[in-house]
Short mmCIF file of C-alpha atoms and ligand atoms in Angstrom, two decimals:
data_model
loop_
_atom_site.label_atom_id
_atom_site.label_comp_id
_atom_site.label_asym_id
_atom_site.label_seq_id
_atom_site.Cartn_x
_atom_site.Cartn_y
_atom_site.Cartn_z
CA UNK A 1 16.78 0.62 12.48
CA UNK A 2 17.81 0.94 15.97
CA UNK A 3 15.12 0.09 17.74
CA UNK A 4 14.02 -2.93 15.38
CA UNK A 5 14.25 -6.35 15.35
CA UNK A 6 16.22 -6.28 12.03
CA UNK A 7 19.46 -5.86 10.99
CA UNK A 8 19.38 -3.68 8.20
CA UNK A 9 17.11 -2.26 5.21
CA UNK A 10 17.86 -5.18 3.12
CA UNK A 11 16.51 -7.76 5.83
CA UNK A 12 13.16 -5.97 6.38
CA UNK A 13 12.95 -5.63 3.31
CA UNK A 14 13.33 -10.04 2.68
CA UNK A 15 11.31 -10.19 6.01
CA UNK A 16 8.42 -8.53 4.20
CA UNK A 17 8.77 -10.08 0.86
CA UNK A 18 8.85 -13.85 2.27
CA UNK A 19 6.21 -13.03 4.81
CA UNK A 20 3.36 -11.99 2.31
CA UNK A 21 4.91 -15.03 -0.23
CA UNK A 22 4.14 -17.27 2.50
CA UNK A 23 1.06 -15.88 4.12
CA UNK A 24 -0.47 -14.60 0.97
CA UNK A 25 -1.08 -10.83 0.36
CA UNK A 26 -4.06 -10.81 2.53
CA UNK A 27 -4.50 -14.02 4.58
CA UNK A 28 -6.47 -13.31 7.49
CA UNK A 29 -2.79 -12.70 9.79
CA UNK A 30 -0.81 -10.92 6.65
CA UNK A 31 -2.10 -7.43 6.64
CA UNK A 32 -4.93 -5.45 7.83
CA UNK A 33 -7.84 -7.28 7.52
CA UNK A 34 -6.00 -8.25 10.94
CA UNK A 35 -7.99 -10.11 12.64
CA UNK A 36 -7.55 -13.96 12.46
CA UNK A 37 -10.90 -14.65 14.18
CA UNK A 38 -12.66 -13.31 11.50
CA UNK A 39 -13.43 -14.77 8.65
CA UNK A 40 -12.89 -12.45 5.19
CA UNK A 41 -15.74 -12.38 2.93
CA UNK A 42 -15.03 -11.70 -0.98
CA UNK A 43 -15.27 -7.49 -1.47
CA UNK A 44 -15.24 -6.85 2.14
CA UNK A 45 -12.92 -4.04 1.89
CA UNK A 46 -15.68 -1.00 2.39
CA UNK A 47 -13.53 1.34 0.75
CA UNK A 48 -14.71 0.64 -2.58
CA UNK A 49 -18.17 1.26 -4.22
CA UNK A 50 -19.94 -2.20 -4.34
CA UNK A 51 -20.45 -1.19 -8.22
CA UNK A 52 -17.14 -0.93 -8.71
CA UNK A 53 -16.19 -4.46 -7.59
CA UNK A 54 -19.31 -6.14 -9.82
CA UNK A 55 -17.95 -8.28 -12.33
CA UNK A 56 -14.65 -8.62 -10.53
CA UNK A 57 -13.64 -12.29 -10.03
CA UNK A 58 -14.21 -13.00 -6.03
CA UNK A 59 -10.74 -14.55 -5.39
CA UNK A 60 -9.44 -11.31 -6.58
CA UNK A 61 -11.37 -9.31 -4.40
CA UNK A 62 -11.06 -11.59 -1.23
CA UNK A 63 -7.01 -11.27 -2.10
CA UNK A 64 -6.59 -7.39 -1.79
CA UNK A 65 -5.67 -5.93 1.16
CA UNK A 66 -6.54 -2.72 1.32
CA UNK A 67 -6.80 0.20 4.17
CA UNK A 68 -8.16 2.45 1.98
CA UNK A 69 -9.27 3.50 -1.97
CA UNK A 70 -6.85 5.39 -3.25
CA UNK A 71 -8.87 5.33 -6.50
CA UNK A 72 -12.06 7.60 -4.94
CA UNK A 73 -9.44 10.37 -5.37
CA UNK A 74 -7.37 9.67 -8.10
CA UNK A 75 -9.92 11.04 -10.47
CA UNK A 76 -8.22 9.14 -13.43
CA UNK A 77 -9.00 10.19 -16.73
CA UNK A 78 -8.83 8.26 -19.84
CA UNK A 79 -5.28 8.48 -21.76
CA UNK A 80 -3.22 8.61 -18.51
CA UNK A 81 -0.35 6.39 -17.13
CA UNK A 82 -1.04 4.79 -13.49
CA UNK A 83 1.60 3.18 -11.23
CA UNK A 84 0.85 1.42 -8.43
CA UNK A 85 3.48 0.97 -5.79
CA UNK A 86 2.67 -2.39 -3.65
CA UNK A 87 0.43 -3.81 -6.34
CA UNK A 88 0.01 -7.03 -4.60
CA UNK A 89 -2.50 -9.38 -6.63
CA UNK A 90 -3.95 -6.05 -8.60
CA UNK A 91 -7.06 -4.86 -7.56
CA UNK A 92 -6.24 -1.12 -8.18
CA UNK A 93 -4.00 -2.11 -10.82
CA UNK A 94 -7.04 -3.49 -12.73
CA UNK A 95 -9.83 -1.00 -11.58
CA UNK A 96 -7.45 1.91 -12.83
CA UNK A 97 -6.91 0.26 -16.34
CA UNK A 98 -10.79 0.48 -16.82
CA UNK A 99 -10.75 4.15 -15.63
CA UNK A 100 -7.82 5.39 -18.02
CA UNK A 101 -8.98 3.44 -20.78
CA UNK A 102 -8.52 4.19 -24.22
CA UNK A 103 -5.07 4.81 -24.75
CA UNK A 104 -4.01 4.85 -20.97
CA UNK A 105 -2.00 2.34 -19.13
CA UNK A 106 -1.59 1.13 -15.48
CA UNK A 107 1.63 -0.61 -14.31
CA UNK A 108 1.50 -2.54 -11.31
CA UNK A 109 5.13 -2.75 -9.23
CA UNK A 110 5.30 -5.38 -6.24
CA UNK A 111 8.73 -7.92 -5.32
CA UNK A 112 6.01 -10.58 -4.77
CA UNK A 113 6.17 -12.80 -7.78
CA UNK A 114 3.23 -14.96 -6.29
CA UNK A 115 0.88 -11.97 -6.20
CA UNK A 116 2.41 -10.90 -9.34
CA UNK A 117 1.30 -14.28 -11.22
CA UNK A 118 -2.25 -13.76 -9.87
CA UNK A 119 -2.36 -10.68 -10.92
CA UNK A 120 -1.27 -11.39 -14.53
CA UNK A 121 -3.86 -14.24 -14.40
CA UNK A 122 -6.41 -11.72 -13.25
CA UNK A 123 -5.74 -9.66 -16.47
CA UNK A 124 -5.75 -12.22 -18.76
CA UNK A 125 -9.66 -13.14 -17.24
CA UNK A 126 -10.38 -9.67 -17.35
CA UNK A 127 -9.36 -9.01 -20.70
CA UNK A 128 -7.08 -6.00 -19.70
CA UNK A 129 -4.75 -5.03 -22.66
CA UNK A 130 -4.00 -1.87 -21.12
CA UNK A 131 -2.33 -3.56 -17.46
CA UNK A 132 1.11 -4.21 -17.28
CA UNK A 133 2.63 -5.85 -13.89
CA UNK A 134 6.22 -5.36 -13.10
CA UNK A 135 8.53 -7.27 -10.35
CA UNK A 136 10.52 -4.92 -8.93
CA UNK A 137 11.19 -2.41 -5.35
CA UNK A 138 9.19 0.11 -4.91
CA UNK A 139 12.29 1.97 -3.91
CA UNK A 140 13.77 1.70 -7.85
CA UNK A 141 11.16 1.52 -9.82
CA UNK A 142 12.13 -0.17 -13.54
CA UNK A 143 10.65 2.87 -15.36
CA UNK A 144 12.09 6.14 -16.81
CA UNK A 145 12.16 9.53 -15.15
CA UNK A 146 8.60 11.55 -16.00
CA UNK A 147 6.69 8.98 -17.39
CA UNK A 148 3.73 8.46 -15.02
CA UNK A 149 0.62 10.76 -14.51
CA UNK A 150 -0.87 9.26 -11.18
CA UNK A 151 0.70 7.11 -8.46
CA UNK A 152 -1.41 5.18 -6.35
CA UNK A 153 -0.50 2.90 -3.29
CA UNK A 154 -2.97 1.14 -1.15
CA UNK A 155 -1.64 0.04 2.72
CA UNK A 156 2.09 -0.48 1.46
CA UNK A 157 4.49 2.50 2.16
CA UNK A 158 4.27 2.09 5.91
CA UNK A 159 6.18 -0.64 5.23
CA UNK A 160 9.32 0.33 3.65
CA UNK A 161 12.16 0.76 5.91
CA UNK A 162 12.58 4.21 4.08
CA UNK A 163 10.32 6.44 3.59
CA UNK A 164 12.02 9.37 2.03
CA UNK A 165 13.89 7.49 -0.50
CA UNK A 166 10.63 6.21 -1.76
CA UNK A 167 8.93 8.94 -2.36
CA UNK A 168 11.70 10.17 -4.20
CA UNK A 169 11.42 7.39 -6.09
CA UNK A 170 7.66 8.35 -6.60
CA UNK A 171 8.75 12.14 -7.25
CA UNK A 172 11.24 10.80 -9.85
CA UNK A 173 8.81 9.27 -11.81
CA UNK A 174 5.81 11.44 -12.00
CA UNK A 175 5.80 13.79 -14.54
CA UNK A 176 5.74 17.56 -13.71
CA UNK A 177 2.25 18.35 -12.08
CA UNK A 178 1.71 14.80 -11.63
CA UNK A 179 -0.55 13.23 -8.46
CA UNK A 180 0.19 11.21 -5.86
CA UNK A 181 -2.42 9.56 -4.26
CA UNK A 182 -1.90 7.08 -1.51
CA UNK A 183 -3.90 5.10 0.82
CA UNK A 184 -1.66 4.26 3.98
CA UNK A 185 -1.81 3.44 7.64
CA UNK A 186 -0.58 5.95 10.37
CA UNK A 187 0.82 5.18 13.54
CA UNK A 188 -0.01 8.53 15.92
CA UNK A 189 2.75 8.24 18.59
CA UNK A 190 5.13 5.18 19.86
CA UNK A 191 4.13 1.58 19.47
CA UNK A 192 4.44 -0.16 22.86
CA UNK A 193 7.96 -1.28 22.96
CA UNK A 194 7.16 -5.16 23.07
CA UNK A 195 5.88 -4.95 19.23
CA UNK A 196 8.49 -2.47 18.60
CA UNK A 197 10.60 -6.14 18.89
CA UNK A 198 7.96 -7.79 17.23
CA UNK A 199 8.27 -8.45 12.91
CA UNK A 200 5.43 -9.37 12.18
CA UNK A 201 3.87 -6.02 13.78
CA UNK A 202 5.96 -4.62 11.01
CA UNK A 203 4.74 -6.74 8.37
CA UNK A 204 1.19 -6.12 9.05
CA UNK A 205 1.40 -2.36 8.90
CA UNK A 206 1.23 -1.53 12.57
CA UNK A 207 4.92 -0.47 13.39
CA UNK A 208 6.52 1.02 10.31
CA UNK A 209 3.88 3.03 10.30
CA UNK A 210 4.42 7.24 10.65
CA UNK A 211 2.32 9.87 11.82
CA UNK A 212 0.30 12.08 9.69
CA UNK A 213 2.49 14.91 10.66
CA UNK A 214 6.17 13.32 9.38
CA UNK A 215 4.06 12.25 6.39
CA UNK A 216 3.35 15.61 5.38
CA UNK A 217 7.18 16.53 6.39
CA UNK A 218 8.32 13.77 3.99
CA UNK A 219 6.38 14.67 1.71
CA UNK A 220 7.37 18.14 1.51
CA UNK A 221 10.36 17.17 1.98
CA UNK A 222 11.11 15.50 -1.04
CA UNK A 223 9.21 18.68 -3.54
CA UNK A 224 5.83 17.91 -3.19
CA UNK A 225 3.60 20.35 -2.78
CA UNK A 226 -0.73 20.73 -1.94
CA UNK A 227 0.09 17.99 0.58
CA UNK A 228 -3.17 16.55 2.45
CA UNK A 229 -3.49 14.08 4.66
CA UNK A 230 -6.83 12.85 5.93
CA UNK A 231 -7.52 10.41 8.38
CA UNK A 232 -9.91 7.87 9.36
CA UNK A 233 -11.07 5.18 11.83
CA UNK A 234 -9.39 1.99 10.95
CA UNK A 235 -11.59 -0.72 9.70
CA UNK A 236 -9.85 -3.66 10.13
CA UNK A 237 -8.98 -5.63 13.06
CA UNK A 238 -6.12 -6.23 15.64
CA UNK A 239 -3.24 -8.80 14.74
CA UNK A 240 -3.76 -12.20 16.72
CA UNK A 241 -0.44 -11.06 18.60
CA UNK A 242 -0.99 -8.17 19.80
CA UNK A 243 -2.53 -8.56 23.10
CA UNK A 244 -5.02 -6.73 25.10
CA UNK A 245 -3.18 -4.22 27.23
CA UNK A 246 -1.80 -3.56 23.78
CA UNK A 247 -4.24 -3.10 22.30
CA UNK A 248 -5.82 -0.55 24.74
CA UNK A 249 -2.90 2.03 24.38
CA UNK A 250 -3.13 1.71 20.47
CA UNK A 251 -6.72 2.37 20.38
CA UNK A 252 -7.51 5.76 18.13
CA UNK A 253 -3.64 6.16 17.31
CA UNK A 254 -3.56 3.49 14.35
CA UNK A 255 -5.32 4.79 11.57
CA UNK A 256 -6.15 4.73 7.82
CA UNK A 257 -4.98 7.58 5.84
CA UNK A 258 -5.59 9.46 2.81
CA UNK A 259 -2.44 11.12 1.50
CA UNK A 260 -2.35 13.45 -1.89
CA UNK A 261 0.21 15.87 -3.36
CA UNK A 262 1.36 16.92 -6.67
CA UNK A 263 4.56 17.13 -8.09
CA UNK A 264 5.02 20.93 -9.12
CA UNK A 265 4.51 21.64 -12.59
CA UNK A 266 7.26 22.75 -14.66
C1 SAM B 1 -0.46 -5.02 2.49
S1 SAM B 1 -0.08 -5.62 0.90
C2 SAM B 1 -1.01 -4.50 -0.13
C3 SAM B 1 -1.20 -5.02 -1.53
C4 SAM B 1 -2.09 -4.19 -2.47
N1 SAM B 1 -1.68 -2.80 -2.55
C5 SAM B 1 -3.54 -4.27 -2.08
O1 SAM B 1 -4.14 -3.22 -1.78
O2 SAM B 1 -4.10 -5.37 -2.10
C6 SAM B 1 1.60 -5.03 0.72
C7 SAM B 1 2.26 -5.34 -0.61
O3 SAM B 1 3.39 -4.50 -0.75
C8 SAM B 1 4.47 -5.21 -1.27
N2 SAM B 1 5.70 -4.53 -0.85
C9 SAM B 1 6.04 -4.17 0.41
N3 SAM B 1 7.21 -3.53 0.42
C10 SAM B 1 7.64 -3.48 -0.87
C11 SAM B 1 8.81 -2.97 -1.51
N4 SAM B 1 9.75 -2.37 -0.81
N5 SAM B 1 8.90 -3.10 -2.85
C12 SAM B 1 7.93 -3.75 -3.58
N6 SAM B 1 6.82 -4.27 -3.02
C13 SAM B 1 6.67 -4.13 -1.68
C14 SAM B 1 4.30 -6.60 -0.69
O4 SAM B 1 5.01 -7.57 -1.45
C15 SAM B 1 2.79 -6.78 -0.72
O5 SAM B 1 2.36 -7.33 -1.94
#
Protein backbone atom coordinates (compact mmCIF):
# COMPACT_ATOMS: atom_id res chain seq x y z
CA UNK A 1 0.00 0.00 0.00
CA UNK A 2 2.91 2.21 -0.01
CA UNK A 3 2.36 4.36 -2.49
CA UNK A 4 -1.54 4.81 -1.77
CA UNK A 5 -3.60 7.08 -0.25
CA UNK A 6 -4.85 4.42 2.25
CA UNK A 7 -3.85 3.04 5.23
CA UNK A 8 -4.33 -0.46 4.97
CA UNK A 9 -6.36 -3.36 3.08
CA UNK A 10 -9.21 -2.97 5.35
CA UNK A 11 -9.66 0.89 4.51
CA UNK A 12 -9.64 0.42 0.70
CA UNK A 13 -11.51 -2.02 1.09
CA UNK A 14 -14.51 0.48 3.27
CA UNK A 15 -13.32 3.22 0.76
CA UNK A 16 -14.72 1.07 -2.05
CA UNK A 17 -17.69 -0.34 -0.37
CA UNK A 18 -19.11 3.23 0.82
CA UNK A 19 -18.11 4.80 -2.43
CA UNK A 20 -20.31 2.58 -4.81
CA UNK A 21 -23.18 2.63 -1.67
CA UNK A 22 -23.15 6.22 -2.13
CA UNK A 23 -22.58 6.77 -5.79
CA UNK A 24 -24.48 3.78 -6.93
CA UNK A 25 -22.79 0.84 -8.77
CA UNK A 26 -22.66 2.71 -11.94
CA UNK A 27 -23.53 6.43 -11.58
CA UNK A 28 -22.06 8.26 -14.29
CA UNK A 29 -18.60 9.14 -11.76
CA UNK A 30 -18.65 5.44 -9.95
CA UNK A 31 -17.04 3.20 -12.44
CA UNK A 32 -16.26 3.01 -16.01
CA UNK A 33 -18.87 4.33 -17.84
CA UNK A 34 -16.47 7.29 -16.60
CA UNK A 35 -17.39 9.99 -18.06
CA UNK A 36 -19.72 12.43 -16.15
CA UNK A 37 -20.50 14.50 -19.27
CA UNK A 38 -22.16 11.82 -20.75
CA UNK A 39 -25.26 10.82 -20.22
CA UNK A 40 -25.82 6.68 -19.83
CA UNK A 41 -28.47 5.28 -21.89
CA UNK A 42 -30.27 1.91 -20.61
CA UNK A 43 -28.06 -1.28 -22.32
CA UNK A 44 -25.31 0.91 -23.37
CA UNK A 45 -22.70 -1.43 -22.32
CA UNK A 46 -21.67 -2.84 -26.08
CA UNK A 47 -20.34 -5.84 -24.68
CA UNK A 48 -23.45 -7.67 -24.69
CA UNK A 49 -25.63 -8.92 -27.65
CA UNK A 50 -28.64 -6.47 -27.87
CA UNK A 51 -30.74 -9.92 -27.82
CA UNK A 52 -29.45 -10.81 -24.85
CA UNK A 53 -30.52 -7.69 -22.91
CA UNK A 54 -34.38 -7.84 -24.53
CA UNK A 55 -36.75 -8.35 -21.92
CA UNK A 56 -34.36 -7.16 -19.25
CA UNK A 57 -35.89 -4.41 -17.05
CA UNK A 58 -34.00 -0.96 -18.21
CA UNK A 59 -33.04 0.19 -14.66
CA UNK A 60 -31.22 -3.01 -14.47
CA UNK A 61 -29.40 -2.58 -17.46
CA UNK A 62 -28.63 1.24 -17.04
CA UNK A 63 -27.24 -0.04 -13.34
CA UNK A 64 -24.43 -2.49 -14.53
CA UNK A 65 -21.19 -1.43 -14.95
CA UNK A 66 -19.47 -3.40 -16.99
CA UNK A 67 -15.91 -3.29 -19.00
CA UNK A 68 -16.51 -6.26 -20.59
CA UNK A 69 -18.89 -9.73 -21.06
CA UNK A 70 -17.49 -12.20 -19.34
CA UNK A 71 -20.50 -14.31 -20.37
CA UNK A 72 -19.47 -14.39 -24.45
CA UNK A 73 -16.87 -16.85 -23.08
CA UNK A 74 -18.17 -18.58 -20.33
CA UNK A 75 -19.96 -20.97 -22.59
CA UNK A 76 -22.32 -22.00 -19.65
CA UNK A 77 -24.15 -25.03 -19.99
CA UNK A 78 -27.29 -26.00 -18.38
CA UNK A 79 -26.85 -27.91 -14.85
CA UNK A 80 -23.77 -25.85 -13.81
CA UNK A 81 -23.01 -23.64 -10.71
CA UNK A 82 -21.96 -19.84 -11.55
CA UNK A 83 -20.35 -17.38 -9.09
CA UNK A 84 -19.97 -14.07 -9.73
CA UNK A 85 -17.39 -12.12 -7.82
CA UNK A 86 -18.47 -8.20 -7.74
CA UNK A 87 -22.07 -8.96 -8.58
CA UNK A 88 -23.14 -5.47 -8.12
CA UNK A 89 -27.02 -5.08 -9.00
CA UNK A 90 -26.84 -8.62 -11.11
CA UNK A 91 -26.78 -8.35 -14.60
CA UNK A 92 -24.48 -11.43 -15.16
CA UNK A 93 -25.84 -12.90 -12.16
CA UNK A 94 -29.26 -13.04 -13.91
CA UNK A 95 -28.17 -13.60 -17.62
CA UNK A 96 -26.12 -16.73 -16.33
CA UNK A 97 -29.19 -18.22 -14.40
CA UNK A 98 -31.06 -18.31 -17.85
CA UNK A 99 -27.97 -19.94 -19.50
CA UNK A 100 -27.47 -22.83 -16.80
CA UNK A 101 -30.98 -23.39 -16.45
CA UNK A 102 -32.53 -26.44 -15.54
CA UNK A 103 -30.98 -27.62 -12.57
CA UNK A 104 -28.05 -25.01 -12.51
CA UNK A 105 -27.56 -22.17 -10.17
CA UNK A 106 -25.78 -18.75 -10.18
CA UNK A 107 -24.70 -17.04 -6.90
CA UNK A 108 -24.03 -13.54 -6.97
CA UNK A 109 -21.23 -12.27 -4.12
CA UNK A 110 -20.87 -8.33 -3.64
CA UNK A 111 -20.37 -6.29 0.19
CA UNK A 112 -22.85 -3.81 -1.35
CA UNK A 113 -26.12 -4.50 0.34
CA UNK A 114 -27.79 -1.65 -1.80
CA UNK A 115 -26.88 -3.37 -5.08
CA UNK A 116 -27.59 -6.53 -3.40
CA UNK A 117 -31.40 -5.49 -2.65
CA UNK A 118 -31.75 -4.49 -6.34
CA UNK A 119 -30.54 -7.33 -7.38
CA UNK A 120 -32.85 -9.58 -5.30
CA UNK A 121 -35.68 -7.29 -6.56
CA UNK A 122 -34.47 -7.89 -10.07
CA UNK A 123 -34.97 -11.70 -9.52
CA UNK A 124 -38.07 -11.63 -8.01
CA UNK A 125 -39.36 -9.49 -11.51
CA UNK A 126 -37.57 -11.85 -13.46
CA UNK A 127 -38.88 -14.84 -12.03
CA UNK A 128 -35.36 -16.40 -11.38
CA UNK A 129 -35.65 -19.45 -8.98
CA UNK A 130 -32.35 -20.55 -9.88
CA UNK A 131 -30.31 -16.92 -8.59
CA UNK A 132 -29.11 -16.71 -5.30
CA UNK A 133 -27.27 -13.29 -4.09
CA UNK A 134 -24.90 -13.42 -1.25
CA UNK A 135 -23.30 -10.37 0.91
CA UNK A 136 -20.04 -11.14 1.47
CA UNK A 137 -15.86 -10.31 0.27
CA UNK A 138 -14.88 -11.49 -2.58
CA UNK A 139 -11.71 -12.35 -0.75
CA UNK A 140 -13.79 -15.19 1.58
CA UNK A 141 -16.32 -16.22 -0.23
CA UNK A 142 -19.36 -17.88 2.14
CA UNK A 143 -19.28 -21.12 0.07
CA UNK A 144 -17.54 -24.54 0.43
CA UNK A 145 -14.32 -25.64 -1.18
CA UNK A 146 -15.16 -27.26 -4.95
CA UNK A 147 -18.49 -26.33 -5.35
CA UNK A 148 -18.58 -23.94 -8.34
CA UNK A 149 -18.16 -24.81 -12.13
CA UNK A 150 -17.59 -21.21 -13.65
CA UNK A 151 -16.49 -17.94 -12.04
CA UNK A 152 -17.25 -14.88 -13.67
CA UNK A 153 -16.30 -11.20 -12.69
CA UNK A 154 -17.10 -8.19 -14.72
CA UNK A 155 -14.70 -4.78 -14.00
CA UNK A 156 -14.22 -5.73 -10.18
CA UNK A 157 -10.85 -7.49 -9.33
CA UNK A 158 -8.78 -4.46 -10.23
CA UNK A 159 -10.09 -3.30 -7.32
CA UNK A 160 -9.14 -5.44 -4.53
CA UNK A 161 -6.17 -4.39 -2.67
CA UNK A 162 -5.01 -8.10 -3.20
CA UNK A 163 -4.93 -9.73 -5.97
CA UNK A 164 -3.36 -13.04 -5.21
CA UNK A 165 -5.36 -13.79 -2.23
CA UNK A 166 -8.40 -13.50 -4.37
CA UNK A 167 -7.82 -15.61 -6.80
CA UNK A 168 -7.03 -18.08 -4.37
CA UNK A 169 -10.11 -17.53 -3.12
CA UNK A 170 -11.48 -18.16 -6.73
CA UNK A 171 -9.05 -21.32 -7.06
CA UNK A 172 -10.49 -22.56 -3.72
CA UNK A 173 -13.78 -22.69 -4.85
CA UNK A 174 -13.85 -23.98 -8.32
CA UNK A 175 -14.03 -27.43 -8.65
CA UNK A 176 -11.16 -29.38 -10.34
CA UNK A 177 -11.13 -28.36 -14.14
CA UNK A 178 -13.29 -25.57 -13.37
CA UNK A 179 -13.21 -21.97 -15.51
CA UNK A 180 -12.47 -18.78 -14.68
CA UNK A 181 -13.60 -16.22 -16.74
CA UNK A 182 -13.15 -12.60 -15.96
CA UNK A 183 -13.75 -9.35 -17.52
CA UNK A 184 -11.25 -6.72 -15.92
CA UNK A 185 -9.46 -3.49 -16.59
CA UNK A 186 -5.59 -3.33 -17.09
CA UNK A 187 -3.41 -0.66 -16.26
CA UNK A 188 -0.13 -1.12 -18.84
CA UNK A 189 2.62 0.73 -16.88
CA UNK A 190 2.56 3.48 -13.87
CA UNK A 191 -0.38 5.75 -13.29
CA UNK A 192 0.86 9.36 -13.13
CA UNK A 193 1.75 9.83 -9.57
CA UNK A 194 -0.95 12.63 -8.82
CA UNK A 195 -3.86 9.83 -9.16
CA UNK A 196 -1.57 7.41 -7.63
CA UNK A 197 -2.77 9.90 -4.40
CA UNK A 198 -6.03 10.08 -5.75
CA UNK A 199 -9.10 7.36 -4.22
CA UNK A 200 -11.39 7.76 -6.24
CA UNK A 201 -8.93 6.81 -9.29
CA UNK A 202 -8.94 3.62 -7.33
CA UNK A 203 -12.50 3.27 -6.99
CA UNK A 204 -13.22 3.72 -10.56
CA UNK A 205 -10.88 1.03 -11.78
CA UNK A 206 -8.05 3.15 -13.10
CA UNK A 207 -5.26 2.65 -10.39
CA UNK A 208 -5.62 -0.77 -8.83
CA UNK A 209 -5.52 -1.87 -11.95
CA UNK A 210 -2.42 -4.53 -13.17
CA UNK A 211 -0.94 -5.25 -16.33
CA UNK A 212 -1.81 -8.09 -18.49
CA UNK A 213 1.55 -9.53 -17.85
CA UNK A 214 1.31 -9.77 -13.65
CA UNK A 215 -2.20 -10.99 -14.43
CA UNK A 216 -1.06 -13.93 -16.13
CA UNK A 217 1.84 -14.23 -13.30
CA UNK A 218 -0.95 -14.22 -10.66
CA UNK A 219 -2.71 -16.27 -12.21
CA UNK A 220 -0.23 -18.88 -12.61
CA UNK A 221 0.76 -18.20 -9.68
CA UNK A 222 -1.91 -19.33 -7.67
CA UNK A 223 -2.36 -23.12 -10.02
CA UNK A 224 -4.09 -21.98 -12.82
CA UNK A 225 -3.27 -23.10 -15.85
CA UNK A 226 -4.38 -22.30 -20.06
CA UNK A 227 -4.10 -18.69 -18.85
CA UNK A 228 -5.21 -16.02 -21.65
CA UNK A 229 -5.46 -12.70 -21.49
CA UNK A 230 -6.86 -10.59 -24.30
CA UNK A 231 -7.11 -7.08 -24.54
CA UNK A 232 -9.11 -4.40 -25.93
CA UNK A 233 -9.70 -0.65 -26.50
CA UNK A 234 -11.53 0.69 -23.57
CA UNK A 235 -15.00 1.86 -24.21
CA UNK A 236 -15.80 3.98 -21.62
CA UNK A 237 -14.76 7.36 -20.77
CA UNK A 238 -12.21 9.34 -18.57
CA UNK A 239 -13.15 10.13 -14.80
CA UNK A 240 -14.22 13.93 -14.41
CA UNK A 241 -10.84 14.18 -12.32
CA UNK A 242 -8.49 13.15 -14.20
CA UNK A 243 -7.27 15.98 -16.18
CA UNK A 244 -5.93 16.44 -19.58
CA UNK A 245 -2.17 16.09 -19.38
CA UNK A 246 -3.39 13.00 -17.61
CA UNK A 247 -5.13 11.86 -19.63
CA UNK A 248 -2.64 12.07 -22.58
CA UNK A 249 0.02 9.74 -20.88
CA UNK A 250 -2.81 7.15 -20.07
CA UNK A 251 -4.03 7.01 -23.50
CA UNK A 252 -3.71 3.16 -24.99
CA UNK A 253 -2.30 1.88 -21.49
CA UNK A 254 -5.85 1.54 -19.72
CA UNK A 255 -7.60 -1.19 -21.15
CA UNK A 256 -10.42 -3.78 -21.00
CA UNK A 257 -9.42 -7.28 -20.60
CA UNK A 258 -10.46 -10.69 -21.17
CA UNK A 259 -8.91 -13.10 -18.68
CA UNK A 260 -9.60 -17.15 -18.72
CA UNK A 261 -7.92 -20.14 -17.02
CA UNK A 262 -8.91 -23.37 -15.63
CA UNK A 263 -8.30 -24.88 -12.53
CA UNK A 264 -6.39 -28.26 -13.34
CA UNK A 265 -8.42 -31.20 -13.26
CA UNK A 266 -7.86 -33.75 -10.76
C1 LIG B 1 -17.49 -1.63 -10.95
S1 LIG B 1 -18.74 -2.42 -10.01
C2 LIG B 1 -19.11 -3.83 -11.03
C3 LIG B 1 -20.42 -4.47 -10.68
C4 LIG B 1 -20.90 -5.62 -11.57
N1 LIG B 1 -19.90 -6.67 -11.73
C5 LIG B 1 -21.33 -5.13 -12.93
O1 LIG B 1 -20.74 -5.57 -13.94
O2 LIG B 1 -22.27 -4.35 -13.01
C6 LIG B 1 -17.75 -3.12 -8.70
C7 LIG B 1 -18.53 -3.94 -7.68
O3 LIG B 1 -17.60 -4.74 -6.96
C8 LIG B 1 -17.91 -4.74 -5.60
N2 LIG B 1 -16.67 -5.03 -4.86
C9 LIG B 1 -15.48 -4.40 -4.98
N3 LIG B 1 -14.56 -4.94 -4.18
C10 LIG B 1 -15.18 -5.96 -3.52
C11 LIG B 1 -14.77 -6.89 -2.53
N4 LIG B 1 -13.53 -6.89 -2.08
N5 LIG B 1 -15.68 -7.79 -2.08
C12 LIG B 1 -16.97 -7.78 -2.53
N6 LIG B 1 -17.43 -6.90 -3.46
C13 LIG B 1 -16.54 -6.01 -3.95
C14 LIG B 1 -18.47 -3.36 -5.35
O4 LIG B 1 -19.26 -3.33 -4.17
C15 LIG B 1 -19.27 -3.10 -6.62
O5 LIG B 1 -20.59 -3.57 -6.52
Amino acid sequence: MADMPFTSEEALRSFIQRYYQENGVSSAVACCSGDESQERAPGQCTCYAPEQLKSLPAELLAGACCCGNPLKYAQLKPGEIVLDLGCGTGLDVLLAARQVQPGGVAYGVDMNEVALGRAEQYRRQLGLENARFLHGIIEAVPLPSESIDVIISNCVINLAPDKERVLREAYRLLKPGGRLVLADTVLEGEPPARLQREPRAWATCLTGAISAAAYRELLAAVGFQEVVVELASRDWGWPPFVNQEERHRLEGRWLSASIRAHKPSA
